[in-house]
């Protein structure tokens, strides 16, 4: 549980932003949860395969996963700018509400791209754990994904947080996604950064 918490603490903020983005949209919460699970299953699959010696992506390609949240952040920023330009001032419908809230593959892409540290930590743990222990890890991790989703939704629905995210979420989400993307690119040494 500690291993999961340490490698996923930043996901609570991202989940809260996604839940806030989908507030009031039918099925949005389910899409966030499905996307989080899909992205995390991708992380687990890559970590498990790498623990057994298989690699799907060459090491030099991994930093470029930062392009996923970067592109999604630019897209969300563009939508927020367009909504502002079209007369939506944030008091009514936000750009995210106009766009229908988060999509499963967008949430999954951000989760997976942000999971480079998870993969780096899980591979040696899985490699030394054996099949039985790895199954326990995976079961605990998947249970904790649900806890993380509940925590993200909890924070997004607290009145003070919900008001702040309602007012500023359309700005904060693109900034956070672009920041995550840049961090992944820079820490991974993409483009010689």
GROMACS .gro file of C-alpha atoms in nm:
model
  193
    1UNK     CA    1   0.000   0.000   0.000
    2UNK     CA    2   0.287   0.235   0.081
    3UNK     CA    3   0.449   0.164  -0.255
    4UNK     CA    4   0.125   0.256  -0.433
    5UNK     CA    5   0.071   0.570  -0.225
    6UNK     CA    6   0.423   0.702  -0.281
    7UNK     CA    7   0.413   0.650  -0.658
    8UNK     CA    8   0.059   0.783  -0.706
    9UNK     CA    9   0.020   1.078  -0.469
   10UNK     CA   10   0.015   1.325  -0.760
   11UNK     CA   11  -0.277   1.138  -0.919
   12UNK     CA   12  -0.519   1.264  -0.654
   13UNK     CA   13  -0.487   1.623  -0.782
   14UNK     CA   14  -0.522   1.510  -1.143
   15UNK     CA   15  -0.824   1.296  -1.057
   16UNK     CA   16  -0.986   1.585  -0.868
   17UNK     CA   17  -0.937   1.805  -1.175
   18UNK     CA   18  -1.087   1.542  -1.404
   19UNK     CA   19  -1.384   1.487  -1.170
   20UNK     CA   20  -1.438   1.863  -1.150
   21UNK     CA   21  -1.415   1.885  -1.529
   22UNK     CA   22  -1.696   1.632  -1.559
   23UNK     CA   23  -1.915   1.774  -1.282
   24UNK     CA   24  -2.277   1.779  -1.388
   25UNK     CA   25  -2.211   1.573  -1.702
   26UNK     CA   26  -2.384   1.240  -1.728
   27UNK     CA   27  -2.140   0.949  -1.713
   28UNK     CA   28  -1.835   1.169  -1.664
   29UNK     CA   29  -1.738   1.015  -1.328
   30UNK     CA   30  -1.758   0.666  -1.477
   31UNK     CA   31  -1.537   0.777  -1.767
   32UNK     CA   32  -1.278   0.916  -1.525
   33UNK     CA   33  -1.274   0.591  -1.325
   34UNK     CA   34  -1.260   0.378  -1.642
   35UNK     CA   35  -0.977   0.592  -1.780
   36UNK     CA   36  -0.783   0.574  -1.454
   37UNK     CA   37  -0.816   0.195  -1.448
   38UNK     CA   38  -0.725   0.162  -1.817
   39UNK     CA   39  -0.415   0.379  -1.775
   40UNK     CA   40  -0.310   0.201  -1.457
   41UNK     CA   41  -0.361  -0.141  -1.616
   42UNK     CA   42  -0.127  -0.023  -1.892
   43UNK     CA   43   0.131   0.074  -1.630
   44UNK     CA   44   0.099  -0.266  -1.461
   45UNK     CA   45   0.122  -0.454  -1.792
   46UNK     CA   46   0.441  -0.272  -1.893
   47UNK     CA   47   0.594  -0.317  -1.546
   48UNK     CA   48   0.508  -0.687  -1.535
   49UNK     CA   49   0.639  -0.749  -1.887
   50UNK     CA   50   0.960  -0.560  -1.812
   51UNK     CA   51   1.002  -0.759  -1.490
   52UNK     CA   52   1.003  -1.074  -1.703
   53UNK     CA   53   1.252  -0.923  -1.945
   54UNK     CA   54   1.018  -0.806  -2.220
   55UNK     CA   55   1.012  -0.440  -2.314
   56UNK     CA   56   0.745  -0.283  -2.530
   57UNK     CA   57   0.915   0.051  -2.562
   58UNK     CA   58   1.287   0.114  -2.587
   59UNK     CA   59   1.424   0.315  -2.295
   60UNK     CA   60   1.503   0.624  -2.509
   61UNK     CA   61   1.137   0.650  -2.615
   62UNK     CA   62   0.993   0.667  -2.260
   63UNK     CA   63   1.055   1.040  -2.203
   64UNK     CA   64   0.846   1.119  -2.510
   65UNK     CA   65   0.538   0.987  -2.331
   66UNK     CA   66   0.536   1.339  -2.185
   67UNK     CA   67   0.398   1.454  -2.519
   68UNK     CA   68   0.061   1.291  -2.432
   69UNK     CA   69  -0.032   1.514  -2.136
   70UNK     CA   70   0.136   1.810  -2.308
   71UNK     CA   71  -0.088   1.777  -2.614
   72UNK     CA   72  -0.397   1.716  -2.397
   73UNK     CA   73  -0.310   2.025  -2.190
   74UNK     CA   74  -0.272   2.240  -2.501
   75UNK     CA   75  -0.605   2.104  -2.630
   76UNK     CA   76  -0.779   2.183  -2.299
   77UNK     CA   77  -0.621   2.530  -2.294
   78UNK     CA   78  -0.737   2.594  -2.649
   79UNK     CA   79  -1.092   2.487  -2.554
   80UNK     CA   80  -1.088   2.717  -2.250
   81UNK     CA   81  -0.961   3.008  -2.461
   82UNK     CA   82  -1.225   2.942  -2.728
   83UNK     CA   83  -1.502   2.927  -2.467
   84UNK     CA   84  -1.380   3.255  -2.316
   85UNK     CA   85  -1.362   3.415  -2.659
   86UNK     CA   86  -1.715   3.294  -2.740
   87UNK     CA   87  -1.849   3.465  -2.429
   88UNK     CA   88  -1.836   3.194  -2.165
   89UNK     CA   89  -1.682   3.378  -1.871
   90UNK     CA   90  -1.662   3.088  -1.628
   91UNK     CA   91  -1.977   3.183  -1.440
   92UNK     CA   92  -2.187   2.965  -1.665
   93UNK     CA   93  -2.078   2.676  -1.877
   94UNK     CA   94  -1.704   2.614  -1.881
   95UNK     CA   95  -1.505   2.489  -2.175
   96UNK     CA   96  -1.487   2.141  -2.024
   97UNK     CA   97  -1.862   2.127  -1.966
   98UNK     CA   98  -1.914   2.245  -2.321
   99UNK     CA   99  -1.686   1.969  -2.444
  100UNK     CA  100  -1.871   1.701  -2.243
  101UNK     CA  101  -1.611   1.642  -1.975
  102UNK     CA  102  -1.315   1.406  -1.972
  103UNK     CA  103  -1.295   1.113  -2.210
  104UNK     CA  104  -1.179   0.765  -2.107
  105UNK     CA  105  -0.878   0.761  -2.340
  106UNK     CA  106  -0.768   1.110  -2.233
  107UNK     CA  107  -0.770   1.011  -1.866
  108UNK     CA  108  -0.596   0.681  -1.950
  109UNK     CA  109  -0.329   0.861  -2.155
  110UNK     CA  110  -0.252   1.105  -1.874
  111UNK     CA  111  -0.246   0.825  -1.616
  112UNK     CA  112  -0.014   0.612  -1.830
  113UNK     CA  113   0.216   0.898  -1.927
  114UNK     CA  114   0.239   1.010  -1.565
  115UNK     CA  115   0.323   0.652  -1.462
  116UNK     CA  116   0.687   0.645  -1.564
  117UNK     CA  117   0.794   0.662  -1.201
  118UNK     CA  118   0.550   0.381  -1.120
  119UNK     CA  119   0.701   0.158  -1.387
  120UNK     CA  120   1.053   0.238  -1.273
  121UNK     CA  121   0.968   0.137  -0.916
  122UNK     CA  122   0.740  -0.159  -0.994
  123UNK     CA  123   0.977  -0.340  -1.233
  124UNK     CA  124   1.241  -0.433  -0.974
  125UNK     CA  125   0.972  -0.513  -0.715
  126UNK     CA  126   0.789  -0.740  -0.961
  127UNK     CA  127   1.115  -0.896  -1.084
  128UNK     CA  128   1.210  -1.008  -0.735
  129UNK     CA  129   0.861  -1.082  -0.604
  130UNK     CA  130   0.765  -1.395  -0.795
  131UNK     CA  131   0.427  -1.469  -0.950
  132UNK     CA  132   0.230  -1.509  -0.625
  133UNK     CA  133   0.359  -1.193  -0.466
  134UNK     CA  134   0.317  -1.001  -0.793
  135UNK     CA  135  -0.049  -1.109  -0.804
  136UNK     CA  136  -0.094  -0.976  -0.450
  137UNK     CA  137   0.071  -0.645  -0.546
  138UNK     CA  138  -0.152  -0.611  -0.852
  139UNK     CA  139  -0.467  -0.691  -0.652
  140UNK     CA  140  -0.378  -0.438  -0.382
  141UNK     CA  141  -0.287  -0.174  -0.643
  142UNK     CA  142  -0.613  -0.219  -0.834
  143UNK     CA  143  -0.809  -0.193  -0.509
  144UNK     CA  144  -0.621   0.125  -0.422
  145UNK     CA  145  -0.700   0.276  -0.764
  146UNK     CA  146  -1.064   0.271  -0.650
  147UNK     CA  147  -0.965   0.439  -0.324
  148UNK     CA  148  -0.770   0.703  -0.520
  149UNK     CA  149  -1.071   0.764  -0.745
  150UNK     CA  150  -1.294   0.806  -0.439
  151UNK     CA  151  -1.042   1.047  -0.286
  152UNK     CA  152  -1.018   1.250  -0.607
  153UNK     CA  153  -1.396   1.269  -0.631
  154UNK     CA  154  -1.420   1.354  -0.261
  155UNK     CA  155  -1.183   1.649  -0.300
  156UNK     CA  156  -1.357   1.765  -0.618
  157UNK     CA  157  -1.695   1.770  -0.440
  158UNK     CA  158  -1.593   1.954  -0.122
  159UNK     CA  159  -1.775   2.289  -0.140
  160UNK     CA  160  -1.467   2.510  -0.111
  161UNK     CA  161  -1.262   2.295  -0.349
  162UNK     CA  162  -1.556   2.251  -0.588
  163UNK     CA  163  -1.607   2.629  -0.606
  164UNK     CA  164  -1.237   2.686  -0.672
  165UNK     CA  165  -1.223   2.410  -0.936
  166UNK     CA  166  -1.545   2.535  -1.093
  167UNK     CA  167  -1.404   2.883  -1.119
  168UNK     CA  168  -1.041   2.802  -1.202
  169UNK     CA  169  -1.042   2.437  -1.316
  170UNK     CA  170  -1.065   2.528  -1.684
  171UNK     CA  171  -0.735   2.714  -1.639
  172UNK     CA  172  -0.575   2.480  -1.385
  173UNK     CA  173  -0.627   2.157  -1.584
  174UNK     CA  174  -0.435   2.273  -1.893
  175UNK     CA  175  -0.158   2.418  -1.676
  176UNK     CA  176  -0.123   2.094  -1.475
  177UNK     CA  177  -0.129   1.874  -1.788
  178UNK     CA  178   0.128   2.088  -1.970
  179UNK     CA  179   0.341   2.094  -1.652
  180UNK     CA  180   0.328   1.714  -1.621
  181UNK     CA  181   0.416   1.676  -1.987
  182UNK     CA  182   0.711   1.912  -1.961
  183UNK     CA  183   0.831   1.747  -1.641
  184UNK     CA  184   0.825   1.403  -1.803
  185UNK     CA  185   1.007   1.534  -2.110
  186UNK     CA  186   1.271   1.722  -1.910
  187UNK     CA  187   1.334   1.454  -1.646
  188UNK     CA  188   1.360   1.191  -1.917
  189UNK     CA  189   1.608   1.395  -2.119
  190UNK     CA  190   1.388   1.424  -2.428
  191UNK     CA  191   1.514   1.661  -2.695
  192UNK     CA  192   1.842   1.689  -2.502
  193UNK     CA  193   1.671   1.883  -2.219
   0.00000   0.00000   0.00000
